[in-house]
């Protein structure tokens, strides 16, 4: 005789209570450990989620969670986790159907790690199509980095923000490049955001188009790493598009390595 499935409840909310945050965090941490991935779930309002869809058991533990993060008027990022012991029960499909009713005019974009076989099986079932890939990269800083000296032909320096631990902290890069008449001309910039007390995320790295091809991007990042090392930062992470080989080459040249590749599937 088959036993009836334990009762579950479905919830749609626009923000998560402290209790639900803890339960969803427990779910995502378990899934990431089980699948050897490092995806995250948008728990807080500032993470950008507009809707949360949850399935919980009769004890209140979240078994499946799906969040919608609007990107623009046409695309919505969809992040979902299902407990490994409760997969293949239709929980994700149930929440996806509800989400599609909310975002019926938008295309859904799923960030996934292709190393998770369960996720890839689900995407094949629903007919998801690969849109693009992004690489997660990181660098572990040693306890001491040698100072970076200016060469005879390149005179440059990096102006740090007043506080490197705030979100979107701006670093401004000045350089003459190989043209001494342009000494102290703003040549580029980058931003950092705190990921943990000893880890920063590097993003929006830019060099003036007129000054590219002179090695200034490499120099700016090396100067940045030296500043961060002096400030006690021990790890720097970033995310770069798989369609940008020049940026990937730059980051590898300055000591970064790929830790994970995220694939974005369109539905």
PDB file of C-alpha atoms in Angstrom:
ATOM      1  CA  UNK A   1       0.000   0.000   0.000  1.00  0.00           C
ATOM      2  CA  UNK A   2       1.387   3.389  -0.958  1.00  0.00           C
ATOM      3  CA  UNK A   3       1.474   6.119   1.635  1.00  0.00           C
ATOM      4  CA  UNK A   4       0.038   9.557   0.855  1.00  0.00           C
ATOM      5  CA  UNK A   5       2.564  12.313   0.238  1.00  0.00           C
ATOM      6  CA  UNK A   6       3.152  14.609   3.234  1.00  0.00           C
ATOM      7  CA  UNK A   7       1.170  17.842   2.982  1.00  0.00           C
ATOM      8  CA  UNK A   8       2.941  20.895   1.575  1.00  0.00           C
ATOM      9  CA  UNK A   9       1.909  24.531   1.312  1.00  0.00           C
ATOM     10  CA  UNK A  10       2.555  27.040  -1.466  1.00  0.00           C
ATOM     11  CA  UNK A  11       3.340  30.666  -0.672  1.00  0.00           C
ATOM     12  CA  UNK A  12       3.723  33.728  -2.899  1.00  0.00           C
ATOM     13  CA  UNK A  13       5.197  36.805  -1.214  1.00  0.00           C
ATOM     14  CA  UNK A  14       7.000  39.981  -2.174  1.00  0.00           C
ATOM     15  CA  UNK A  15       9.550  39.875   0.642  1.00  0.00           C
ATOM     16  CA  UNK A  16      10.761  37.225   3.061  1.00  0.00           C
ATOM     17  CA  UNK A  17      10.255  37.323   6.815  1.00  0.00           C
ATOM     18  CA  UNK A  18      13.257  36.612   9.031  1.00  0.00           C
ATOM     19  CA  UNK A  19      11.981  33.062   9.564  1.00  0.00           C
ATOM     20  CA  UNK A  20      11.577  32.445   5.843  1.00  0.00           C
ATOM     21  CA  UNK A  21      15.003  33.958   5.126  1.00  0.00           C
ATOM     22  CA  UNK A  22      16.609  31.485   7.501  1.00  0.00           C
ATOM     23  CA  UNK A  23      14.714  28.555   6.003  1.00  0.00           C
ATOM     24  CA  UNK A  24      15.539  29.540   2.411  1.00  0.00           C
ATOM     25  CA  UNK A  25      19.179  30.125   3.338  1.00  0.00           C
ATOM     26  CA  UNK A  26      19.293  26.659   4.882  1.00  0.00           C
ATOM     27  CA  UNK A  27      17.829  25.228   1.672  1.00  0.00           C
ATOM     28  CA  UNK A  28      20.247  27.038  -0.657  1.00  0.00           C
ATOM     29  CA  UNK A  29      23.313  26.169   1.432  1.00  0.00           C
ATOM     30  CA  UNK A  30      22.312  22.498   1.416  1.00  0.00           C
ATOM     31  CA  UNK A  31      21.717  22.542  -2.359  1.00  0.00           C
ATOM     32  CA  UNK A  32      25.043  24.272  -3.060  1.00  0.00           C
ATOM     33  CA  UNK A  33      26.942  21.773  -0.919  1.00  0.00           C
ATOM     34  CA  UNK A  34      25.118  18.818  -2.496  1.00  0.00           C
ATOM     35  CA  UNK A  35      25.609  20.028  -6.086  1.00  0.00           C
ATOM     36  CA  UNK A  36      29.061  21.606  -5.589  1.00  0.00           C
ATOM     37  CA  UNK A  37      27.918  25.004  -6.855  1.00  0.00           C
ATOM     38  CA  UNK A  38      28.083  28.552  -5.483  1.00  0.00           C
ATOM     39  CA  UNK A  39      24.831  30.150  -6.638  1.00  0.00           C
ATOM     40  CA  UNK A  40      22.996  32.439  -4.234  1.00  0.00           C
ATOM     41  CA  UNK A  41      19.361  33.345  -3.635  1.00  0.00           C
ATOM     42  CA  UNK A  42      18.149  36.991  -3.412  1.00  0.00           C
ATOM     43  CA  UNK A  43      17.043  36.971   0.228  1.00  0.00           C
ATOM     44  CA  UNK A  44      16.993  40.701   0.930  1.00  0.00           C
ATOM     45  CA  UNK A  45      14.991  43.498  -0.781  1.00  0.00           C
ATOM     46  CA  UNK A  46      18.209  45.134  -1.953  1.00  0.00           C
ATOM     47  CA  UNK A  47      19.033  41.934  -3.872  1.00  0.00           C
ATOM     48  CA  UNK A  48      16.347  42.948  -6.371  1.00  0.00           C
ATOM     49  CA  UNK A  49      13.763  40.173  -6.126  1.00  0.00           C
ATOM     50  CA  UNK A  50      10.195  41.286  -6.844  1.00  0.00           C
ATOM     51  CA  UNK A  51       8.445  37.977  -6.081  1.00  0.00           C
ATOM     52  CA  UNK A  52       9.157  34.825  -4.070  1.00  0.00           C
ATOM     53  CA  UNK A  53       7.388  31.495  -4.562  1.00  0.00           C
ATOM     54  CA  UNK A  54       7.905  28.869  -1.883  1.00  0.00           C
ATOM     55  CA  UNK A  55       6.810  25.321  -1.142  1.00  0.00           C
ATOM     56  CA  UNK A  56       7.124  24.302   2.508  1.00  0.00           C
ATOM     57  CA  UNK A  57       6.406  21.123   4.445  1.00  0.00           C
ATOM     58  CA  UNK A  58       4.027  20.835   7.395  1.00  0.00           C
ATOM     59  CA  UNK A  59       6.838  21.880   9.754  1.00  0.00           C
ATOM     60  CA  UNK A  60       7.529  25.100   7.877  1.00  0.00           C
ATOM     61  CA  UNK A  61      10.780  24.017   6.209  1.00  0.00           C
ATOM     62  CA  UNK A  62      11.149  25.396   2.684  1.00  0.00           C
ATOM     63  CA  UNK A  63      11.578  22.555   0.179  1.00  0.00           C
ATOM     64  CA  UNK A  64      11.564  24.604  -3.029  1.00  0.00           C
ATOM     65  CA  UNK A  65      12.134  28.319  -3.560  1.00  0.00           C
ATOM     66  CA  UNK A  66      11.901  30.436  -6.706  1.00  0.00           C
ATOM     67  CA  UNK A  67      12.642  34.162  -6.957  1.00  0.00           C
ATOM     68  CA  UNK A  68      12.080  36.632  -9.780  1.00  0.00           C
ATOM     69  CA  UNK A  69      14.562  39.474 -10.288  1.00  0.00           C
ATOM     70  CA  UNK A  70      13.435  41.937 -13.011  1.00  0.00           C
ATOM     71  CA  UNK A  71      16.309  43.025 -15.251  1.00  0.00           C
ATOM     72  CA  UNK A  72      14.354  45.307 -17.589  1.00  0.00           C
ATOM     73  CA  UNK A  73      10.933  45.449 -19.231  1.00  0.00           C
ATOM     74  CA  UNK A  74      11.586  42.285 -21.243  1.00  0.00           C
ATOM     75  CA  UNK A  75      13.758  39.985 -19.120  1.00  0.00           C
ATOM     76  CA  UNK A  76      13.424  38.584 -15.612  1.00  0.00           C
ATOM     77  CA  UNK A  77      16.125  36.541 -13.913  1.00  0.00           C
ATOM     78  CA  UNK A  78      14.727  33.442 -12.242  1.00  0.00           C
ATOM     79  CA  UNK A  79      16.643  31.771  -9.416  1.00  0.00           C
ATOM     80  CA  UNK A  80      15.353  28.496  -8.033  1.00  0.00           C
ATOM     81  CA  UNK A  81      16.424  25.808  -5.580  1.00  0.00           C
ATOM     82  CA  UNK A  82      14.805  22.471  -4.740  1.00  0.00           C
ATOM     83  CA  UNK A  83      15.952  20.262  -1.889  1.00  0.00           C
ATOM     84  CA  UNK A  84      17.733  17.195  -3.365  1.00  0.00           C
ATOM     85  CA  UNK A  85      15.466  14.793  -1.440  1.00  0.00           C
ATOM     86  CA  UNK A  86      12.371  16.476  -2.876  1.00  0.00           C
ATOM     87  CA  UNK A  87      13.265  16.718  -6.546  1.00  0.00           C
ATOM     88  CA  UNK A  88      11.231  15.052  -9.296  1.00  0.00           C
ATOM     89  CA  UNK A  89       8.028  15.740  -7.384  1.00  0.00           C
ATOM     90  CA  UNK A  90       6.847  18.576  -9.595  1.00  0.00           C
ATOM     91  CA  UNK A  91       7.595  21.290  -7.032  1.00  0.00           C
ATOM     92  CA  UNK A  92       9.681  23.437  -9.376  1.00  0.00           C
ATOM     93  CA  UNK A  93       7.164  23.088 -12.228  1.00  0.00           C
ATOM     94  CA  UNK A  94       4.403  24.141  -9.871  1.00  0.00           C
ATOM     95  CA  UNK A  95       6.221  27.299  -8.818  1.00  0.00           C
ATOM     96  CA  UNK A  96       7.314  28.067 -12.378  1.00  0.00           C
ATOM     97  CA  UNK A  97       3.690  27.983 -13.531  1.00  0.00           C
ATOM     98  CA  UNK A  98       2.779  30.528 -10.870  1.00  0.00           C
ATOM     99  CA  UNK A  99       5.745  32.726 -11.779  1.00  0.00           C
ATOM    100  CA  UNK A 100       4.791  32.700 -15.459  1.00  0.00           C
ATOM    101  CA  UNK A 101       1.378  34.053 -14.536  1.00  0.00           C
ATOM    102  CA  UNK A 102       3.098  36.998 -12.840  1.00  0.00           C
ATOM    103  CA  UNK A 103       5.620  37.665 -15.611  1.00  0.00           C
ATOM    104  CA  UNK A 104       3.647  36.512 -18.638  1.00  0.00           C
ATOM    105  CA  UNK A 105       4.971  39.332 -20.839  1.00  0.00           C
ATOM    106  CA  UNK A 106       8.640  38.689 -20.008  1.00  0.00           C
ATOM    107  CA  UNK A 107      11.262  36.096 -20.906  1.00  0.00           C
ATOM    108  CA  UNK A 108      12.830  34.242 -17.981  1.00  0.00           C
ATOM    109  CA  UNK A 109      16.604  33.941 -17.683  1.00  0.00           C
ATOM    110  CA  UNK A 110      17.960  31.123 -15.495  1.00  0.00           C
ATOM    111  CA  UNK A 111      21.537  31.367 -14.129  1.00  0.00           C
ATOM    112  CA  UNK A 112      22.770  27.803 -13.603  1.00  0.00           C
ATOM    113  CA  UNK A 113      25.904  25.753 -13.150  1.00  0.00           C
ATOM    114  CA  UNK A 114      26.044  23.067 -15.816  1.00  0.00           C
ATOM    115  CA  UNK A 115      27.809  20.757 -13.358  1.00  0.00           C
ATOM    116  CA  UNK A 116      24.419  20.215 -11.660  1.00  0.00           C
ATOM    117  CA  UNK A 117      22.903  17.337 -13.617  1.00  0.00           C
ATOM    118  CA  UNK A 118      19.468  17.731 -12.013  1.00  0.00           C
ATOM    119  CA  UNK A 119      19.257  21.357 -13.125  1.00  0.00           C
ATOM    120  CA  UNK A 120      20.314  20.538 -16.670  1.00  0.00           C
ATOM    121  CA  UNK A 121      17.697  17.781 -16.853  1.00  0.00           C
ATOM    122  CA  UNK A 122      14.992  20.255 -15.831  1.00  0.00           C
ATOM    123  CA  UNK A 123      16.133  22.815 -18.417  1.00  0.00           C
ATOM    124  CA  UNK A 124      16.008  20.187 -21.155  1.00  0.00           C
ATOM    125  CA  UNK A 125      12.513  19.231 -20.064  1.00  0.00           C
ATOM    126  CA  UNK A 126      11.159  22.788 -20.205  1.00  0.00           C
ATOM    127  CA  UNK A 127      13.054  23.602 -23.423  1.00  0.00           C
ATOM    128  CA  UNK A 128      15.466  26.198 -22.060  1.00  0.00           C
ATOM    129  CA  UNK A 129      17.949  27.595 -24.603  1.00  0.00           C
ATOM    130  CA  UNK A 130      21.502  28.685 -23.797  1.00  0.00           C
ATOM    131  CA  UNK A 131      21.787  32.484 -24.071  1.00  0.00           C
ATOM    132  CA  UNK A 132      25.335  33.154 -22.839  1.00  0.00           C
ATOM    133  CA  UNK A 133      27.927  32.169 -20.253  1.00  0.00           C
ATOM    134  CA  UNK A 134      29.742  34.064 -17.525  1.00  0.00           C
ATOM    135  CA  UNK A 135      32.842  33.066 -15.610  1.00  0.00           C
ATOM    136  CA  UNK A 136      33.398  33.541 -11.913  1.00  0.00           C
ATOM    137  CA  UNK A 137      37.056  34.392 -11.262  1.00  0.00           C
ATOM    138  CA  UNK A 138      39.044  34.978  -8.100  1.00  0.00           C
ATOM    139  CA  UNK A 139      42.503  35.745  -6.787  1.00  0.00           C
ATOM    140  CA  UNK A 140      43.860  34.970  -3.336  1.00  0.00           C
ATOM    141  CA  UNK A 141      46.226  37.742  -2.286  1.00  0.00           C
ATOM    142  CA  UNK A 142      49.435  36.847  -0.468  1.00  0.00           C
ATOM    143  CA  UNK A 143      50.173  38.401   2.892  1.00  0.00           C
ATOM    144  CA  UNK A 144      52.517  40.847   1.227  1.00  0.00           C
ATOM    145  CA  UNK A 145      52.703  42.148  -2.334  1.00  0.00           C
ATOM    146  CA  UNK A 146      55.819  43.938  -3.608  1.00  0.00           C
ATOM    147  CA  UNK A 147      55.276  47.621  -4.410  1.00  0.00           C
ATOM    148  CA  UNK A 148      54.640  48.439  -8.060  1.00  0.00           C
ATOM    149  CA  UNK A 149      57.214  50.881  -9.399  1.00  0.00           C
ATOM    150  CA  UNK A 150      56.607  53.162 -12.388  1.00  0.00           C
ATOM    151  CA  UNK A 151      58.622  52.375 -15.511  1.00  0.00           C
ATOM    152  CA  UNK A 152      60.428  55.006 -17.543  1.00  0.00           C
ATOM    153  CA  UNK A 153      57.615  55.207 -20.082  1.00  0.00           C
ATOM    154  CA  UNK A 154      54.477  54.769 -17.972  1.00  0.00           C
ATOM    155  CA  UNK A 155      53.700  57.216 -15.174  1.00  0.00           C
ATOM    156  CA  UNK A 156      50.498  56.204 -13.418  1.00  0.00           C
ATOM    157  CA  UNK A 157      48.740  56.077 -10.083  1.00  0.00           C
ATOM    158  CA  UNK A 158      45.433  54.919  -8.665  1.00  0.00           C
ATOM    159  CA  UNK A 159      43.239  57.125  -6.476  1.00  0.00           C
ATOM    160  CA  UNK A 160      41.322  54.988  -3.947  1.00  0.00           C
ATOM    161  CA  UNK A 161      37.854  55.833  -2.618  1.00  0.00           C
ATOM    162  CA  UNK A 162      37.479  57.377   0.819  1.00  0.00           C
ATOM    163  CA  UNK A 163      36.086  54.074   2.071  1.00  0.00           C
ATOM    164  CA  UNK A 164      36.875  50.848   0.198  1.00  0.00           C
ATOM    165  CA  UNK A 165      34.260  48.909   2.166  1.00  0.00           C
ATOM    166  CA  UNK A 166      31.178  50.677   0.801  1.00  0.00           C
ATOM    167  CA  UNK A 167      29.120  49.322  -2.130  1.00  0.00           C
ATOM    168  CA  UNK A 168      30.291  50.504  -5.553  1.00  0.00           C
ATOM    169  CA  UNK A 169      33.471  52.136  -4.260  1.00  0.00           C
ATOM    170  CA  UNK A 170      35.065  54.061  -7.149  1.00  0.00           C
ATOM    171  CA  UNK A 171      38.792  53.795  -7.942  1.00  0.00           C
ATOM    172  CA  UNK A 172      40.146  56.322 -10.471  1.00  0.00           C
ATOM    173  CA  UNK A 173      43.231  55.555 -12.561  1.00  0.00           C
ATOM    174  CA  UNK A 174      45.524  58.269 -13.942  1.00  0.00           C
ATOM    175  CA  UNK A 175      48.305  57.667 -16.425  1.00  0.00           C
ATOM    176  CA  UNK A 176      50.384  59.166 -19.193  1.00  0.00           C
ATOM    177  CA  UNK A 177      50.477  55.794 -20.913  1.00  0.00           C
ATOM    178  CA  UNK A 178      53.338  55.934 -23.396  1.00  0.00           C
ATOM    179  CA  UNK A 179      52.648  59.628 -24.063  1.00  0.00           C
ATOM    180  CA  UNK A 180      54.320  61.832 -21.455  1.00  0.00           C
ATOM    181  CA  UNK A 181      52.241  64.820 -22.621  1.00  0.00           C
ATOM    182  CA  UNK A 182      49.186  63.085 -21.121  1.00  0.00           C
ATOM    183  CA  UNK A 183      50.659  62.661 -17.651  1.00  0.00           C
ATOM    184  CA  UNK A 184      48.010  62.578 -14.913  1.00  0.00           C
ATOM    185  CA  UNK A 185      45.169  62.325 -17.428  1.00  0.00           C
ATOM    186  CA  UNK A 186      42.271  60.157 -16.167  1.00  0.00           C
ATOM    187  CA  UNK A 187      42.770  56.907 -18.019  1.00  0.00           C
ATOM    188  CA  UNK A 188      40.248  54.569 -16.470  1.00  0.00           C
ATOM    189  CA  UNK A 189      38.338  53.422 -13.427  1.00  0.00           C
ATOM    190  CA  UNK A 190      36.937  50.405 -11.636  1.00  0.00           C
ATOM    191  CA  UNK A 191      34.567  49.684  -8.786  1.00  0.00           C
ATOM    192  CA  UNK A 192      34.687  47.335  -5.813  1.00  0.00           C
ATOM    193  CA  UNK A 193      31.999  46.105  -3.428  1.00  0.00           C
ATOM    194  CA  UNK A 194      32.411  44.245  -0.176  1.00  0.00           C
ATOM    195  CA  UNK A 195      31.598  40.529  -0.366  1.00  0.00           C
ATOM    196  CA  UNK A 196      32.921  39.623   3.103  1.00  0.00           C
ATOM    197  CA  UNK A 197      35.215  41.282   5.693  1.00  0.00           C
ATOM    198  CA  UNK A 198      38.309  40.160   3.738  1.00  0.00           C
ATOM    199  CA  UNK A 199      36.892  39.789   0.221  1.00  0.00           C
ATOM    200  CA  UNK A 200      35.963  42.401  -2.388  1.00  0.00           C
ATOM    201  CA  UNK A 201      34.142  42.024  -5.697  1.00  0.00           C
ATOM    202  CA  UNK A 202      35.742  43.872  -8.633  1.00  0.00           C
ATOM    203  CA  UNK A 203      33.415  45.182 -11.350  1.00  0.00           C
ATOM    204  CA  UNK A 204      32.926  47.802 -14.085  1.00  0.00           C
ATOM    205  CA  UNK A 205      36.595  47.874 -15.095  1.00  0.00           C
ATOM    206  CA  UNK A 206      37.097  50.532 -17.783  1.00  0.00           C
ATOM    207  CA  UNK A 207      40.058  52.022 -19.671  1.00  0.00           C
ATOM    208  CA  UNK A 208      39.580  55.061 -21.914  1.00  0.00           C
ATOM    209  CA  UNK A 209      39.201  53.692 -25.475  1.00  0.00           C
ATOM    210  CA  UNK A 210      41.815  56.188 -26.707  1.00  0.00           C
ATOM    211  CA  UNK A 211      44.389  54.743 -24.320  1.00  0.00           C
ATOM    212  CA  UNK A 212      43.813  51.032 -24.815  1.00  0.00           C
ATOM    213  CA  UNK A 213      46.483  48.689 -26.129  1.00  0.00           C
ATOM    214  CA  UNK A 214      49.215  50.139 -23.870  1.00  0.00           C
ATOM    215  CA  UNK A 215      48.958  47.709 -20.967  1.00  0.00           C
ATOM    216  CA  UNK A 216      47.136  50.221 -18.772  1.00  0.00           C
ATOM    217  CA  UNK A 217      44.386  47.790 -17.816  1.00  0.00           C
ATOM    218  CA  UNK A 218      46.971  45.400 -16.452  1.00  0.00           C
ATOM    219  CA  UNK A 219      48.713  48.199 -14.607  1.00  0.00           C
ATOM    220  CA  UNK A 220      45.491  49.522 -13.055  1.00  0.00           C
ATOM    221  CA  UNK A 221      44.497  46.100 -11.727  1.00  0.00           C
ATOM    222  CA  UNK A 222      47.982  45.418 -10.334  1.00  0.00           C
ATOM    223  CA  UNK A 223      47.907  48.770  -8.536  1.00  0.00           C
ATOM    224  CA  UNK A 224      44.427  47.954  -7.217  1.00  0.00           C
ATOM    225  CA  UNK A 225      45.552  44.579  -5.888  1.00  0.00           C
ATOM    226  CA  UNK A 226      48.495  46.213  -4.148  1.00  0.00           C
ATOM    227  CA  UNK A 227      46.158  48.751  -2.466  1.00  0.00           C
ATOM    228  CA  UNK A 228      43.742  46.012  -1.389  1.00  0.00           C
ATOM    229  CA  UNK A 229      46.556  43.896  -0.030  1.00  0.00           C
ATOM    230  CA  UNK A 230      47.758  46.789   2.128  1.00  0.00           C
ATOM    231  CA  UNK A 231      44.176  47.203   3.399  1.00  0.00           C
ATOM    232  CA  UNK A 232      43.998  43.598   4.575  1.00  0.00           C
ATOM    233  CA  UNK A 233      41.883  42.209   1.733  1.00  0.00           C
ATOM    234  CA  UNK A 234      42.821  38.588   1.095  1.00  0.00           C
ATOM    235  CA  UNK A 235      40.485  37.611  -1.754  1.00  0.00           C
ATOM    236  CA  UNK A 236      39.187  39.415  -4.838  1.00  0.00           C
ATOM    237  CA  UNK A 237      36.395  38.016  -7.002  1.00  0.00           C
ATOM    238  CA  UNK A 238      34.772  39.095 -10.259  1.00  0.00           C
ATOM    239  CA  UNK A 239      32.352  37.963 -12.939  1.00  0.00           C
ATOM    240  CA  UNK A 240      33.140  38.261 -16.654  1.00  0.00           C
ATOM    241  CA  UNK A 241      31.220  37.366 -19.794  1.00  0.00           C
ATOM    242  CA  UNK A 242      32.355  34.306 -21.699  1.00  0.00           C
ATOM    243  CA  UNK A 243      31.966  36.440 -24.850  1.00  0.00           C
ATOM    244  CA  UNK A 244      34.723  38.823 -23.706  1.00  0.00           C
ATOM    245  CA  UNK A 245      38.024  36.981 -24.293  1.00  0.00           C
ATOM    246  CA  UNK A 246      40.055  40.201 -24.000  1.00  0.00           C
ATOM    247  CA  UNK A 247      38.799  40.793 -20.435  1.00  0.00           C
ATOM    248  CA  UNK A 248      39.325  37.139 -19.503  1.00  0.00           C
ATOM    249  CA  UNK A 249      42.900  37.362 -20.793  1.00  0.00           C
ATOM    250  CA  UNK A 250      43.484  40.577 -18.817  1.00  0.00           C
ATOM    251  CA  UNK A 251      42.264  39.040 -15.573  1.00  0.00           C
ATOM    252  CA  UNK A 252      44.299  35.864 -16.070  1.00  0.00           C
ATOM    253  CA  UNK A 253      47.376  37.978 -16.788  1.00  0.00           C
ATOM    254  CA  UNK A 254      46.934  39.776 -13.451  1.00  0.00           C
ATOM    255  CA  UNK A 255      46.605  36.559 -11.451  1.00  0.00           C
ATOM    256  CA  UNK A 256      42.901  35.649 -11.530  1.00  0.00           C
ATOM    257  CA  UNK A 257      41.665  32.161 -12.342  1.00  0.00           C
ATOM    258  CA  UNK A 258      38.249  30.791 -13.257  1.00  0.00           C
ATOM    259  CA  UNK A 259      36.474  29.101 -10.359  1.00  0.00           C
ATOM    260  CA  UNK A 260      33.071  28.454 -11.894  1.00  0.00           C
ATOM    261  CA  UNK A 261      31.182  29.030 -15.131  1.00  0.00           C
ATOM    262  CA  UNK A 262      27.560  30.137 -14.975  1.00  0.00           C
ATOM    263  CA  UNK A 263      25.334  29.462 -17.958  1.00  0.00           C
ATOM    264  CA  UNK A 264      22.260  31.612 -18.575  1.00  0.00           C
ATOM    265  CA  UNK A 265      19.327  29.795 -20.158  1.00  0.00           C
ATOM    266  CA  UNK A 266      16.391  31.585 -21.727  1.00  0.00           C
ATOM    267  CA  UNK A 267      12.824  30.342 -21.336  1.00  0.00           C
TER     268      UNK A 267
END
